[in-house]
Tab-separated table of C-alpha atoms in Angstrom:
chain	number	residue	atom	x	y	z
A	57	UNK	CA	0.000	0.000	0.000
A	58	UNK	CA	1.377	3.336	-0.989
A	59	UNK	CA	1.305	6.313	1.608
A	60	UNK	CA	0.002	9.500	0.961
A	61	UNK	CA	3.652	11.118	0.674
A	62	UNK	CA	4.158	8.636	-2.170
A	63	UNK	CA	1.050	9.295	-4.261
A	64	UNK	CA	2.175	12.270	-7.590
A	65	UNK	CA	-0.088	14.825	-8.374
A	66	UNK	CA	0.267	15.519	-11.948
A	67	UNK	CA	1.640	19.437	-12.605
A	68	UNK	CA	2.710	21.794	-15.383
A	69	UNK	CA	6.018	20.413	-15.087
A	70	UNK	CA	5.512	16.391	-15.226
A	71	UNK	CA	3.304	17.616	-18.549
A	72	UNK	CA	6.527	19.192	-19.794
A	73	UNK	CA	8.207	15.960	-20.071
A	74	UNK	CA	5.516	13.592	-21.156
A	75	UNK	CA	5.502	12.140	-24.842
A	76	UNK	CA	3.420	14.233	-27.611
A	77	UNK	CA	1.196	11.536	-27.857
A	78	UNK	CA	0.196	11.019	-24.587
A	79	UNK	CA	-0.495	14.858	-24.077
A	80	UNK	CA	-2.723	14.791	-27.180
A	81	UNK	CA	-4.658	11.969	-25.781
A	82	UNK	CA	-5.174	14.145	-22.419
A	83	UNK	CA	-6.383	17.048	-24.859
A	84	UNK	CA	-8.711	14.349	-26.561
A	85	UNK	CA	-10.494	13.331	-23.125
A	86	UNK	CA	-10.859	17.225	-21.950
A	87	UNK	CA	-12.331	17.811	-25.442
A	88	UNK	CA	-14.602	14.600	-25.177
A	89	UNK	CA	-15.274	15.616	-21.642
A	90	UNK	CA	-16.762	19.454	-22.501
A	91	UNK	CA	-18.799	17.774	-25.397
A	92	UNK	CA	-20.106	14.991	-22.758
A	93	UNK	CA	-20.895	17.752	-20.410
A	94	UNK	CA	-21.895	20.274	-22.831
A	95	UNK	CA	-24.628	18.139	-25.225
A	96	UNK	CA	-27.150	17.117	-22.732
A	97	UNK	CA	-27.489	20.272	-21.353
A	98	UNK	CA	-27.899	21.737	-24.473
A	99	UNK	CA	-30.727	19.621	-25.028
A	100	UNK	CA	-31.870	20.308	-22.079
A	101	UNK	CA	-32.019	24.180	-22.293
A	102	UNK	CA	-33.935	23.398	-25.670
A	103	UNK	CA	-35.979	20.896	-24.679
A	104	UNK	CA	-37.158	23.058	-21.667
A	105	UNK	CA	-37.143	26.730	-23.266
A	106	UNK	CA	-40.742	27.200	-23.176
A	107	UNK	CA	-40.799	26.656	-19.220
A	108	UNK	CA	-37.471	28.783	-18.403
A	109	UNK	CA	-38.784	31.320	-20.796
A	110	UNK	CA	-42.047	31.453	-19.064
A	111	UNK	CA	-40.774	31.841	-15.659
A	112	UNK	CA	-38.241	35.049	-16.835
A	113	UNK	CA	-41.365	36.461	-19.347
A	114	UNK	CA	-42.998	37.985	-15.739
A	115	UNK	CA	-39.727	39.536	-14.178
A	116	UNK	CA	-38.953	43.569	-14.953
A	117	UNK	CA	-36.128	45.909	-15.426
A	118	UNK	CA	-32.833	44.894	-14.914
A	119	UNK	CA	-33.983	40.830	-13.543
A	120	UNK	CA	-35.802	40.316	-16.715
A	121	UNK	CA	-32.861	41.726	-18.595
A	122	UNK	CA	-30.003	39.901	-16.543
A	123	UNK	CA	-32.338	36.445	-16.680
A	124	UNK	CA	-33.097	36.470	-20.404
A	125	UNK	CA	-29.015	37.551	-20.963
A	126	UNK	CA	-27.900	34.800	-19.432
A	127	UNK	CA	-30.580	32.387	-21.043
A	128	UNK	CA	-29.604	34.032	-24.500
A	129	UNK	CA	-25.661	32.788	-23.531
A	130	UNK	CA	-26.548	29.887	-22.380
A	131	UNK	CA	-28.878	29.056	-25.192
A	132	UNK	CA	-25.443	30.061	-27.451
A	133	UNK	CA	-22.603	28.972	-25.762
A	134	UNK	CA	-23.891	25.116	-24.620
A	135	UNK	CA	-24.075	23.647	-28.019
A	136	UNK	CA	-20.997	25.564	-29.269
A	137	UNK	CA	-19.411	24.378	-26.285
A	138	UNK	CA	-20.324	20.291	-27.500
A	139	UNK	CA	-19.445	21.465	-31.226
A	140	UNK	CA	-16.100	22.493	-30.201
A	141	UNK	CA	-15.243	20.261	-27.824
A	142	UNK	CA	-16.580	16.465	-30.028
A	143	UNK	CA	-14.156	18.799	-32.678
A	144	UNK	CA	-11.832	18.822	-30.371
A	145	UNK	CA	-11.716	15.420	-29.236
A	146	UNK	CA	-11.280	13.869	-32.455
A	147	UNK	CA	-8.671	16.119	-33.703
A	148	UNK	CA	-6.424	15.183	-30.658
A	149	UNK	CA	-7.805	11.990	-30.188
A	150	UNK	CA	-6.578	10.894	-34.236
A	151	UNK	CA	-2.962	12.834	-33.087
A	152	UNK	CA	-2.419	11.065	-30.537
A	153	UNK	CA	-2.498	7.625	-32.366
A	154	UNK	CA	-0.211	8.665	-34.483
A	155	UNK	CA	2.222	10.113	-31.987
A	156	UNK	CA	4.661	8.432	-29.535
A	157	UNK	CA	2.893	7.531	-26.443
A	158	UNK	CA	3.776	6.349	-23.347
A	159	UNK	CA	1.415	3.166	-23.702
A	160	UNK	CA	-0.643	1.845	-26.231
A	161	UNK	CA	-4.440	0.292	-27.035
A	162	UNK	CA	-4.708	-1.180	-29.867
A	163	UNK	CA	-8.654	-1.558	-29.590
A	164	UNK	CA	-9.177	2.049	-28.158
A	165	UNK	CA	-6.618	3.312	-31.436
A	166	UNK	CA	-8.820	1.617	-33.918
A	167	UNK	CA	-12.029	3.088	-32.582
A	168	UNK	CA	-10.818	6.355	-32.258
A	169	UNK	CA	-9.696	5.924	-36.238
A	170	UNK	CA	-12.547	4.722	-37.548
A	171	UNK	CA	-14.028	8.038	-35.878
A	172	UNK	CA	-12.201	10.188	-36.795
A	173	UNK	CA	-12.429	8.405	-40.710
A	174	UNK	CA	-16.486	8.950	-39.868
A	175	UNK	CA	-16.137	12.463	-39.110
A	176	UNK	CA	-13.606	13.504	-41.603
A	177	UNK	CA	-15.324	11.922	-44.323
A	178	UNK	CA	-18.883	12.085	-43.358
A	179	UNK	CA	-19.986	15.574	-45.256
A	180	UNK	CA	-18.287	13.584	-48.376
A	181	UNK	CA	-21.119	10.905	-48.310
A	182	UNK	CA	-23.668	13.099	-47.067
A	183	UNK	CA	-23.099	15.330	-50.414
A	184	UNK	CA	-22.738	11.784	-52.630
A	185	UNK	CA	-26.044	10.547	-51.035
A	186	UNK	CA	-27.854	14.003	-51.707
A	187	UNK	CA	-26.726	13.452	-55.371
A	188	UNK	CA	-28.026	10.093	-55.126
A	189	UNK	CA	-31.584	10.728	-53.800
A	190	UNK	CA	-32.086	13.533	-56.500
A	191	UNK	CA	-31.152	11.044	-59.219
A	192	UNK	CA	-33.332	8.481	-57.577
A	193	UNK	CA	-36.117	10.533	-56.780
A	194	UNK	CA	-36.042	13.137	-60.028
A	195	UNK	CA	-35.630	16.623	-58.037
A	196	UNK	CA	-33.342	18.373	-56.009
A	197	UNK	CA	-34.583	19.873	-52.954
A	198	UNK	CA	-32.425	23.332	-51.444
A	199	UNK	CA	-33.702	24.215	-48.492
A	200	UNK	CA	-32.245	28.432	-48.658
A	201	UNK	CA	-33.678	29.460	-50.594
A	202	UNK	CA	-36.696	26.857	-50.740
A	203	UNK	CA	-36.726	25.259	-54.106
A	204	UNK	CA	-37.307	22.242	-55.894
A	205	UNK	CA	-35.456	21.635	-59.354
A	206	UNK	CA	-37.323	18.637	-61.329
A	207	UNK	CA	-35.336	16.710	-63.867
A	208	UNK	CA	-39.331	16.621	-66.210
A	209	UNK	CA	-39.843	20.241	-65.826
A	210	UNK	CA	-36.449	22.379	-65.000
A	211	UNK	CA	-33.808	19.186	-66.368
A	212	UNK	CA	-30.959	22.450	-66.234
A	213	UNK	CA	-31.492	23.325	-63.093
A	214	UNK	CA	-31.660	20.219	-61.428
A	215	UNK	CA	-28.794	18.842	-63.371
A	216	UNK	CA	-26.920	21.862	-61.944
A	217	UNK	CA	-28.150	20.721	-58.291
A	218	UNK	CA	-26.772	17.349	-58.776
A	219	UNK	CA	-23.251	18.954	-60.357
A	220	UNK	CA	-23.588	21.380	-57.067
A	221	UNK	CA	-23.234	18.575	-54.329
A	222	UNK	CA	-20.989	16.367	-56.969
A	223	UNK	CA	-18.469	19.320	-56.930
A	224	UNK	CA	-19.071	19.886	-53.365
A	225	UNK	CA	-18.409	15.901	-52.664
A	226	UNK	CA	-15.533	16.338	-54.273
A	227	UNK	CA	-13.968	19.050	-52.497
A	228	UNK	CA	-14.689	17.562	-48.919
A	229	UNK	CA	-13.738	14.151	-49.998
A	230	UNK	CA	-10.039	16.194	-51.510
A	231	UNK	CA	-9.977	17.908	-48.005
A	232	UNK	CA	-9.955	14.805	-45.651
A	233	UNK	CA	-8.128	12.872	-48.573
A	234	UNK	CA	-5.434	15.208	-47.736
A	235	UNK	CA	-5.967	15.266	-44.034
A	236	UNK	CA	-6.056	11.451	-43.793
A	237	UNK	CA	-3.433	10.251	-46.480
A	238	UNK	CA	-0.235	10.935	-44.710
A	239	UNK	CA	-1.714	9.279	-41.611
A	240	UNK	CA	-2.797	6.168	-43.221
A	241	UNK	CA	-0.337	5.179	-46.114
A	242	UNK	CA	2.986	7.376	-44.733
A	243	UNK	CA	5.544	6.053	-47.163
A	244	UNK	CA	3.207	7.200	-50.375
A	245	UNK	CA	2.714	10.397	-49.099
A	246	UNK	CA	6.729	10.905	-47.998
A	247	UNK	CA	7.648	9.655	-51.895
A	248	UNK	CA	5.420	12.935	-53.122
């Protein structure tokens, strides 16, 4: 049994000489951590805006403006806060793998990988699937402005629709392409 005087605290300075990847890895849990804490109460303060706005509707002056401020910020800075921090979490969370650590988990690597492949590549297949559906389905849908392109009626403008998330496909599939090739085939990417 270890005594008290033998426990470590960890400090600025043991953080100093720890490896890169183990530091990221910290970075990735604080990251994950914020977006744990942050998401459900975001969905909370959503969920339950009607009630909290009803109880600051009746206050006056300087209450009502101090409540609904800090409802406003709250209502703002929650999901941001989850946003940032699942952002966060993955960025650090893929560095760390690929950085020298201090130990390794093979299982805990590969799941944070295929994550971070997810994430990275996710707004890729979104825009391939939106191309997809209008081919399927004959129109394009944009929701800002609302319109609907059909291939019978308006075949140009719908054919520009599908070209629009193509292109777009394209340039977020380039982007994590770029991101993720030097990570996952390192001697092709050191030969360019």
């Amino acid at each position: 049994m270890s005594s008290p005087s033998q426990v470590s605290i960890p400090d600025d300075t043991s953080l100093k000489g720890a490896l890169k990847g183990d530091i990221a890895r910290r970075r990735a849990l604080l990251g994950l951590l914020v977006f744990l804490v942050a998401l459900p109460v975001s969905w909370w303060l959503f969920s339950r805006l009607e009630p909290i706005w009803n109880q600051i509707m009746p206050l006056e002056g300087a209450a009502f403006m101090g409540a609904a401020t800090l409802l406003g910020a709250a209502l703002a800075i929650a999901p941001l806060a989850a946003g940032i921090g699942f952002l966060l979490a993955i960025w650090f969370g893929v560095d760390s793998v690929y950085q020298p650590r201090s130990r390794s988990c093979a299982l805990l690597d590969r799941v944070i990988i295929a994550s971070g492949l997810l994430v990275w590549f996710a707004p890729a297949l979104v825009a391939v699937g939106s191309a997809g559906r209008a081919l399927y389905e004959g129109r394009i849908h944009f929701v800002r402005p609302p319109r609907d392109y059909f291939l019978a009626t308006d075949p140009i403008a719908f054919w520009q629709g599908v070209g629009f998330w193509l292109i777009m496909a394209g340039l977020f599939g380039f982007l994590a392409w770029r991101y993720w090739r030097p990570r996952l085939f390192p001697n092709a990417a050191a030969q360019d």
